[in-house]
Structure formats: C-alpha cells, structure tokens
Coordinates of C-alpha atoms in Angstrom, one line a residue:
X1 CA -9.0 -39.5 7.0
X2 CA -7.4 -40.8 3.9
X3 CA -7.4 -38.8 0.6
X4 CA -5.6 -39.1 -2.7
X5 CA -3.0 -36.4 -3.0
X6 CA -3.3 -34.6 -6.4
X7 CA -0.3 -35.0 -8.7
X8 CA -0.1 -31.2 -9.2
X9 CA 0.1 -28.9 -6.2
X10 CA -2.3 -26.5 -7.9
X11 CA -5.0 -29.1 -8.3
X12 CA -7.9 -28.5 -6.0
X13 CA -9.8 -31.4 -4.4
X14 CA -13.4 -30.3 -5.0
X15 CA -14.8 -33.0 -2.7
X16 CA -12.8 -31.6 0.2
X17 CA -12.9 -27.9 -0.6
X18 CA -16.1 -27.4 -2.5
X19 CA -17.7 -24.9 -0.2
X20 CA -14.5 -23.0 0.5
X21 CA -13.8 -22.9 -3.2
X22 CA -17.2 -21.4 -3.9
X23 CA -16.5 -18.6 -1.4
X24 CA -12.8 -17.9 -2.2
X25 CA -12.6 -18.8 -5.9
X26 CA -9.8 -20.8 -7.7
X27 CA -7.3 -17.9 -7.7
X28 CA -7.4 -17.5 -3.9
X29 CA -7.3 -21.2 -3.4
X30 CA -4.2 -21.5 -5.4
X31 CA -2.6 -18.6 -3.5
X32 CA -3.5 -20.4 -0.3
X33 CA -1.5 -23.4 -1.4
X34 CA 1.7 -21.3 -1.7
X35 CA 1.9 -20.2 2.0
X36 CA 3.8 -21.5 4.9
X37 CA 2.3 -20.5 8.3
X38 CA 4.0 -20.4 11.7
X39 CA 1.8 -20.4 14.8
X40 CA 3.6 -19.7 18.0
X41 CA 2.3 -21.5 21.1
X42 CA -0.2 -24.3 21.2
X43 CA -2.6 -23.3 23.9
X44 CA -6.4 -23.2 23.6
X45 CA -6.4 -20.3 21.1
X46 CA -3.3 -21.4 19.2
X47 CA -4.6 -24.9 18.6
X48 CA -8.0 -23.5 17.3
X49 CA -6.2 -21.2 14.9
X50 CA -3.9 -24.1 13.8
X51 CA -6.9 -26.4 13.2
X52 CA -8.7 -23.9 11.1
X53 CA -5.6 -23.1 9.0
X54 CA -4.9 -26.8 8.4
X55 CA -8.5 -27.4 7.3
X56 CA -8.3 -24.4 5.0
X57 CA -5.5 -26.0 3.0
X58 CA -2.3 -24.0 3.2
X59 CA 1.0 -25.5 1.9
X60 CA 2.5 -26.1 5.4
X61 CA 2.0 -25.1 9.0
X62 CA 4.6 -25.1 11.8
X63 CA 3.4 -25.2 15.4
X64 CA 6.1 -23.8 17.7
X65 CA 5.9 -24.2 21.5
X66 CA 8.4 -24.7 24.4
X67 CA 5.7 -25.1 27.0
X68 CA 4.7 -28.4 28.6
X69 CA 1.1 -29.4 29.3
X70 CA -0.4 -28.4 32.7
X71 CA -3.9 -28.8 34.2
X72 CA -5.0 -25.4 33.0
X73 CA -4.4 -26.4 29.4
X74 CA -6.9 -29.2 29.6
X75 CA -9.8 -26.7 29.9
X76 CA -9.4 -25.4 26.4
X77 CA -6.8 -27.4 24.4
X78 CA -8.9 -30.3 23.3
X79 CA -5.9 -32.3 21.8
X80 CA -4.4 -32.6 25.3
X81 CA -5.3 -35.1 28.0
X82 CA -4.1 -35.9 31.5
X83 CA -1.5 -38.4 30.2
X84 CA 0.1 -35.4 28.3
X85 CA 0.8 -33.4 31.5
X86 CA 4.5 -32.6 31.6
X87 CA 4.9 -33.2 27.9
X88 CA 5.3 -30.5 25.1
X89 CA 2.0 -29.2 24.0
X90 CA 2.9 -28.9 20.3
X91 CA 4.4 -32.4 20.1
X92 CA 1.3 -33.9 21.8
X93 CA -1.0 -32.2 19.2
X94 CA 1.0 -33.0 16.1
X95 CA -0.6 -36.3 14.9
X96 CA -4.1 -35.0 15.5
X97 CA -3.5 -31.9 13.4
X98 CA -1.9 -34.0 10.7
X99 CA -5.0 -36.2 10.6
X100 CA -7.2 -33.2 9.7
X101 CA -5.9 -32.7 6.2
X102 CA -3.5 -34.9 4.2
X103 CA -2.7 -32.1 1.8
X104 CA -1.1 -29.9 4.5
X105 CA 2.4 -30.5 5.8
X106 CA 2.3 -30.1 9.6
X107 CA 5.5 -29.6 11.5
X108 CA 6.4 -28.9 15.2
X109 CA 9.2 -26.8 16.6
X110 CA 10.3 -26.7 20.2
X111 CA 12.9 -24.0 19.6
X112 CA 12.9 -21.1 22.0
X113 CA 11.9 -17.7 20.5
X114 CA 15.1 -16.2 21.8
X115 CA 17.0 -18.7 19.6
X116 CA 15.0 -17.9 16.5
X117 CA 17.0 -15.9 14.0
X118 CA 16.0 -13.7 11.1
X119 CA 16.8 -16.6 8.8
X120 CA 14.5 -18.9 10.7
X121 CA 11.5 -16.6 10.3
X122 CA 12.3 -16.0 6.6
X123 CA 11.0 -19.5 5.7
X124 CA 7.4 -18.5 6.6
X125 CA 5.0 -16.2 4.7
X126 CA 2.6 -15.7 7.7
X127 CA 3.4 -15.7 11.4
X128 CA 0.6 -15.9 14.1
X129 CA 1.7 -15.0 17.6
X130 CA -0.1 -16.1 20.8
X131 CA 0.8 -16.1 24.5
X132 CA 3.9 -14.0 24.0
X133 CA 5.4 -11.1 26.0
X134 CA 5.2 -7.6 24.6
X135 CA 8.9 -7.5 23.7
X136 CA 8.6 -10.8 21.9
X137 CA 5.7 -9.5 19.9
X138 CA 7.5 -6.3 18.9
X139 CA 10.7 -8.1 17.9
X140 CA 8.8 -10.6 15.7
X141 CA 6.7 -7.9 14.2
X142 CA 9.8 -5.9 13.2
X143 CA 11.4 -8.9 11.6
X144 CA 8.1 -9.6 9.7
X145 CA 8.1 -6.1 8.4
X146 CA 11.7 -6.3 7.3
X147 CA 11.1 -9.6 5.4
X148 CA 7.6 -8.8 4.1
X149 CA 5.9 -11.5 6.2
X150 CA 2.3 -11.2 7.4
X151 CA 2.1 -10.8 11.2
X152 CA -1.0 -11.6 13.2
X153 CA -1.1 -11.4 17.0
X154 CA -4.0 -12.8 19.1
X155 CA -4.5 -13.4 22.8
X156 CA -7.2 -14.5 25.2
X157 CA -7.1 -13.7 29.0
X158 CA -10.3 -15.0 30.7
X159 CA -13.2 -13.4 28.8
X160 CA -11.1 -10.7 27.2
X161 CA -9.5 -11.1 23.8
X162 CA -7.7 -9.1 21.1
X163 CA -6.4 -9.5 17.6
X164 CA -3.9 -7.4 15.6
X165 CA -3.0 -7.6 11.9
X166 CA 0.0 -6.2 10.1
X167 CA 0.4 -7.2 6.4
X168 CA 3.8 -5.5 6.1
X169 CA 5.3 -2.1 5.3
X170 CA 4.4 -2.3 1.6
X171 CA 0.9 -1.5 0.3
X172 CA -1.2 -4.6 0.7
X173 CA -3.4 -5.5 -2.3
X174 CA -7.0 -6.7 -1.7
X175 CA -8.3 -8.4 -4.8
X176 CA -11.9 -8.5 -3.7
X177 CA -12.8 -6.3 -0.7
X178 CA -16.0 -8.0 0.3
X179 CA -16.5 -11.1 -1.8
X180 CA -20.0 -10.1 -2.7
X181 CA -21.6 -9.9 -6.2
X182 CA -21.3 -6.5 -7.9
X183 CA -24.1 -4.3 -6.8
X184 CA -26.4 -2.5 -9.3
X185 CA -29.3 -0.1 -9.3
X186 CA -32.0 1.0 -11.7
X187 CA -31.8 4.7 -12.8
X188 CA -34.6 7.2 -12.6
X189 CA -32.7 10.3 -14.0
X190 CA -29.3 11.6 -14.9
X191 CA -28.7 15.4 -15.0
X192 CA -26.2 17.1 -17.4
X193 CA -24.1 17.8 -14.3
X194 CA -23.8 14.0 -13.7
X195 CA -26.2 13.7 -10.8
X196 CA -27.7 10.2 -10.9
X197 CA -31.0 9.6 -9.1
X198 CA -31.9 5.9 -8.5
X199 CA -35.4 4.6 -9.3
X200 CA -38.2 4.5 -6.7
X201 CA -37.4 4.5 -3.0
X202 CA -34.3 2.3 -3.6
X203 CA -31.1 3.3 -1.8
X204 CA -28.0 3.2 -3.9
X205 CA -25.2 1.0 -2.4
X206 CA -22.2 2.9 -3.7
X207 CA -19.5 4.8 -1.8
X208 CA -17.0 7.5 -2.7
X209 CA -14.5 6.3 -5.3
X210 CA -16.4 3.3 -6.3
X211 CA -16.5 2.6 -10.1
X212 CA -19.8 2.0 -11.9
X213 CA -20.5 0.9 -15.4
X214 CA -23.7 2.0 -17.2
X215 CA -25.9 0.1 -19.7
X216 CA -29.3 0.3 -21.3
X217 CA -29.5 4.1 -21.1
X218 CA -31.8 5.7 -23.6
X219 CA -30.9 9.2 -24.6
X220 CA -27.4 9.0 -23.2
X221 CA -26.2 6.1 -25.3
X222 CA -22.6 7.5 -25.3
X223 CA -22.5 6.8 -21.5
X224 CA -23.4 3.1 -22.0
X225 CA -20.4 0.8 -21.4
X226 CA -18.6 3.8 -19.8
X227 CA -17.0 3.5 -16.4
X228 CA -17.3 6.5 -14.0
X229 CA -16.1 7.3 -10.5
X230 CA -18.8 7.8 -7.9
X231 CA -19.1 10.6 -5.3
X232 CA -21.8 9.7 -2.8
X233 CA -24.3 12.6 -2.3
X234 CA -27.2 11.0 -0.4
X235 CA -29.0 7.7 -0.1
X236 CA -30.8 8.2 -3.4
X237 CA -28.3 10.2 -5.5
X238 CA -24.6 10.0 -6.5
X239 CA -22.5 12.1 -8.8
X240 CA -20.4 10.8 -11.7
X241 CA -19.0 14.3 -12.8
X242 CA -20.1 16.5 -15.6
X243 CA -21.4 14.6 -18.7
X244 CA -22.5 17.5 -20.9
X245 CA -19.6 16.9 -23.3
X246 CA -21.0 13.4 -24.1
X247 CA -24.0 14.8 -26.0
X248 CA -27.6 13.7 -25.7
X249 CA -30.1 14.0 -22.9
X250 CA -31.4 11.4 -20.5
X251 CA -34.8 10.0 -21.5
X252 CA -35.4 6.8 -19.6
X253 CA -34.0 3.5 -18.4
X254 CA -30.5 2.5 -17.5
X255 CA -28.6 0.4 -14.9
X256 CA -25.5 1.3 -13.0
X257 CA -23.4 -1.7 -11.9
X258 CA -20.4 -1.7 -9.6
X259 CA -17.1 -2.6 -11.1
X260 CA -15.0 -4.6 -8.7
X261 CA -11.6 -2.9 -8.1
X262 CA -8.4 -4.0 -6.4
X263 CA -7.6 -1.7 -3.4
X264 CA -4.4 -1.2 -1.5
X265 CA -4.1 -0.8 2.2
X266 CA -1.2 0.5 4.3
X267 CA -0.4 -1.0 7.6
X268 CA 1.6 0.3 10.6
X269 CA 3.9 -1.6 12.9
X270 CA 2.8 -3.0 16.2
X271 CA 5.0 -0.5 18.0
X272 CA 3.3 2.4 16.3
X273 CA -0.2 1.0 16.8
X274 CA 0.3 0.4 20.5
X275 CA 0.3 4.1 21.3
X276 CA -1.8 5.3 18.3
X277 CA -4.2 2.4 17.7
X278 CA -6.8 2.1 15.0
X279 CA -9.4 -0.2 16.5
X280 CA -12.6 -1.6 14.9
X281 CA -15.6 -0.6 17.1
X282 CA -17.8 -3.3 18.7
X283 CA -20.6 -3.0 16.1
X284 CA -18.0 -3.1 13.2
X285 CA -19.3 0.2 11.8
X286 CA -16.2 2.4 12.2
X287 CA -12.7 2.6 13.6
X288 CA -11.6 4.5 16.7
X289 CA -8.4 6.5 16.7
X290 CA -6.9 8.8 19.3
X291 CA -8.0 11.8 17.2
X292 CA -11.7 11.1 18.2
X293 CA -12.3 13.2 21.3
X294 CA -14.9 12.9 24.1
X295 CA -15.6 9.9 26.4
X296 CA -13.3 7.0 25.8
X297 CA -15.1 3.8 24.7
X298 CA -14.8 0.7 26.7
X299 CA -12.7 -1.1 24.1
X300 CA -9.9 1.4 24.6
X301 CA -9.7 0.5 28.3
X302 CA -9.6 -3.2 27.3
X303 CA -6.8 -2.3 24.8
X304 CA -4.5 -0.7 27.4
X305 CA -5.3 -3.3 30.0
X306 CA -4.4 -6.1 27.6
X307 CA -1.1 -4.3 26.9
X308 CA -0.5 -4.1 30.6
X309 CA -1.1 -7.8 30.9
X310 CA 1.6 -8.5 28.3
X311 CA 4.1 -6.3 30.0
X312 CA 3.2 -7.8 33.4
X313 CA 3.9 -11.2 32.0
X314 CA 7.3 -9.9 30.7
X315 CA 8.3 -8.3 34.0
X316 CA 7.2 -11.1 36.4
X317 CA 7.3 -14.1 34.2
X318 CA 3.8 -15.0 35.1
X319 CA 0.2 -13.8 34.8
X320 CA -1.5 -11.8 37.5
X321 CA -3.3 -13.7 40.3
X322 CA -6.9 -13.2 41.4
X323 CA -7.3 -10.4 43.9
X324 CA -8.1 -12.7 46.8
X325 CA -4.9 -14.6 46.5
X326 CA -2.3 -11.8 46.8
X327 CA -4.1 -9.0 48.7
X328 CA -4.4 -6.8 45.7
X329 CA -0.7 -6.4 45.0
X330 CA -1.1 -7.6 41.4
X331 CA -4.1 -5.3 41.0
X332 CA -1.9 -2.3 41.9
X333 CA 0.9 -3.4 39.5
X334 CA -1.5 -4.0 36.7
X335 CA -3.4 -0.8 37.2
X336 CA -0.1 1.2 37.2
X337 CA 1.0 -0.4 33.9
X338 CA -2.4 0.1 32.3
X339 CA -2.5 3.8 33.3
X340 CA 0.9 4.3 31.8
X341 CA -0.4 3.1 28.4
X342 CA -3.7 5.1 28.8
X343 CA -1.8 8.3 29.5
X344 CA 0.3 7.8 26.4
X345 CA -2.8 7.3 24.3
X346 CA -5.2 10.0 25.5
X347 CA -5.1 13.8 25.5
X348 CA -6.8 16.5 27.6
X349 CA -9.8 16.3 25.2
X350 CA -10.6 12.8 26.3
X351 CA -12.8 11.9 29.2
X352 CA -11.7 9.0 31.4
X353 CA -14.3 7.0 33.3
X354 CA -12.2 5.8 36.3
X355 CA -15.0 3.5 37.7
X356 CA -15.3 1.6 34.4
X357 CA -11.5 1.4 34.0
X358 CA -11.0 0.0 37.5
X359 CA -13.9 -2.4 37.2
X360 CA -12.5 -3.9 34.0
X361 CA -9.1 -4.4 35.7
X362 CA -10.8 -6.3 38.5
X363 CA -12.8 -8.5 36.0
X364 CA -9.7 -9.3 34.1
X365 CA -7.8 -10.3 37.3
X366 CA -10.5 -12.8 38.2
X367 CA -9.9 -14.8 35.1
X368 CA -6.6 -13.7 33.5
X369 CA -4.8 -17.1 34.2
X370 CA -7.5 -19.1 32.4
X371 CA -9.3 -19.1 29.1
X372 CA -13.0 -19.5 28.3
X373 CA -13.4 -22.4 25.9
X374 CA -16.2 -21.0 23.7
X375 CA -14.3 -17.7 23.4
X376 CA -11.2 -19.7 22.2
X377 CA -13.4 -21.4 19.6
X378 CA -15.0 -18.1 18.4
X379 CA -11.7 -16.2 18.4
X380 CA -9.8 -19.0 16.8
X381 CA -12.3 -18.9 13.9
X382 CA -12.0 -15.2 13.6
X383 CA -8.1 -15.2 13.6
X384 CA -8.1 -18.2 11.2
X385 CA -10.3 -16.1 8.9
X386 CA -7.8 -13.2 9.2
X387 CA -5.0 -15.6 8.2
X388 CA -6.9 -16.6 5.0
X389 CA -7.9 -13.1 4.2
X390 CA -4.3 -11.8 4.6
X391 CA -2.6 -14.5 2.5
X392 CA -5.1 -14.6 -0.3
X393 CA -6.2 -11.0 -0.6
X394 CA -9.8 -12.1 -0.7
X395 CA -11.9 -9.9 1.6
X396 CA -10.4 -7.1 3.7
X397 CA -8.3 -7.8 6.8
X398 CA -9.0 -5.7 9.9
X399 CA -7.0 -2.5 10.2
X400 CA -5.5 -3.1 12.6
X401 CA -7.0 -4.1 16.0

C-alpha cells in the first residue's frame, strides 16, 4: 500500500481514516498521533493487537520479542510461516506490519525484559504486555505508574482469556464516556420540588449526577437554558432539586437534554487488583468485587486460575502440560497455586463451588499450551480498542479486568 504522507503530522488522511474519524472525532484522532505504543511479545494475540493499533494510526509502535518461531506459533500468528521457524517472531513480522499503514513508524526490539531499564520504558506512552510472567507484569506495571504510562495486560491460554487496564496513578480523564449523541426527553410535568416526569410511557435515560439542559418550557421560562444535576428516582421521573425560588409554575412543553461531561476515573495497580479485583461481569451490566457475598461467579475462578498459570510459568519456565502427558502432576501444582489466590480473595461469606473450580482447571490444562485463532482475533480487537480508548480518552476503558 502506498499513500502520500501529509506534510503536517496533525493532518488526517480522510480517505484512509474516514470511518474512524467519524467515530472518534478530530480531537481524538490528533491525540492518537501523539502516542508511542510498546507491545511485548508477538504471538497470536500480540500480533492481532499490533495490527489493530497500526491500522488505527498511532505515531509509532514497537514490537518487542525475544522468542523464536515454533510450530505452535503457526496456528495463530498469521505473519509467520514454516520458513520462519527458529527465527525471531517480531523480526519476521516487521515488514508486513509496516505495509499496513505508511503513516505509522513500526520498530522491533529483541531486548530481554530483564535488560529493559526505567529509561527504556519512558519513551513509550502506552505499554501492552502479553505472554509474560506475573513478576514481569508487576514490575512493568509499577514502572508505568511511576512514569504515568498506560499499562494494558492481555493473555490467552486455550479458550480462556483476560485483559487488565491501568491508566496510571493520576485521575484519568474521559472526554466522552460513551461516544453517543446527547440523550433528550420530552417533559410532561415539573413540580415545585423539582420532580421531572417525562411524557407518555417513555423512560428517561439519565443517571445520577448527569447534567441536563432545559429548553422550550412554558410557565418555567427561568429554567430554560439552565443546567441542573440529575438524581434518578425511577424510570419515568428524576429530580433536579428544588426550583421554587425560580418563580413561575410549569404549564406545558419542554425538553431536557443531556450535557456531555468529562469524567475522571481512578485506577489501582496490578498488584492491588490481583487480590482485590474489580471485574466486569459477563453480560457487561456490572462489576464484581470481593465485597459482593454469596456464590462466587465463574469468572472469579477463571481469574485465579489465570493468575496461577502466570505463576506456574514463572516457577517452571513453561506452561502446564495436558493431564494425560504427566499423570496429573501439573494439575496438582496448578490447583494449589489457584487455591492460594482464591483463599486470598474470598471470605467466609463466599460460597465456593469445588466441582466447578476443578472442572475449569481441567479444561484449561487441556489447551493451555495453545491458542484458539478466532479468540485471538476477537480478543485482539477488544484489546486494540482498549488501547485507543485509553490513549484518546474517547469512550470509557474497562475498570479494570
């Protein structure tokens, strides 16, 4: 692909980025061009993330890997072929990544993580970690927090996956929390106490602390063009506080429109989140924390088992083998590590389903050494989206698993 590079770094190629520009907007696109992203390890997941970030149009990306290509890599890393076996994965992928987008500078590093100093990491604004041990993740996360660098960790083991986001120890600003058009509702009545009832059977879309702007009110003209803070009461009513001092009495009409606000989010370190995680539930409707009692959901078992995998890799310098190969010795090791994390996470008010826990460990052992190509594709897209969200402040990043 050959494109003409704009003379000004802030110019946006509308032919290449027209759909992305429509979604993100010019301000976010310009912020995107200022970022330098490091992606650690070029396996199936790492290369998917790298591809998506390159296509998005960051300033530069560095793919860092010390691993040489093996047969397992060929199942999910589509830039590698049999002739690449024994050669560095990142170096073999370099030219194909560069060909995706002439605007993005793509580099490769074969430096070992143990040789990477604080000064090395300081050249990046976002670091994405894959296929690392638990100690490596913790070390890089702490360096990122010291230097105000966005940290994202992602892994796939068989059909299990995870993603963790930490945007630093300073409050993170989200410029547009959902990217949607401002919501508005027609008004049926406003009481002197500030109870707003929406028209018909319509549900209002507002949440606590949203800001709304009023217009076209008859009888309460002094409230027109005024911004008020919302307190959600029920699906048809919300409160804006006492308005009796404004004078007048509601007669008819009126529209309440959401005012987009910047919000700030606080993030905790990986070390803190390991034993006190805040995990987005499967349906995306809420977050789970250890303060929620009762039966432990399946995703918590997956969380501790994935942590156990990372520690297993650190202790034995390999991934666990399928049960049939080693007469269950790896299953015992992995189970003990997972139970250690589970015991740190739960309290007497939690109910543990031992059968479910043990079944999940067995399922993970069957496939832990490999990756599922469609899952790499889906997860790579999701993590790439988290990179864009975190570096532009457009939309809200996950908090934090």
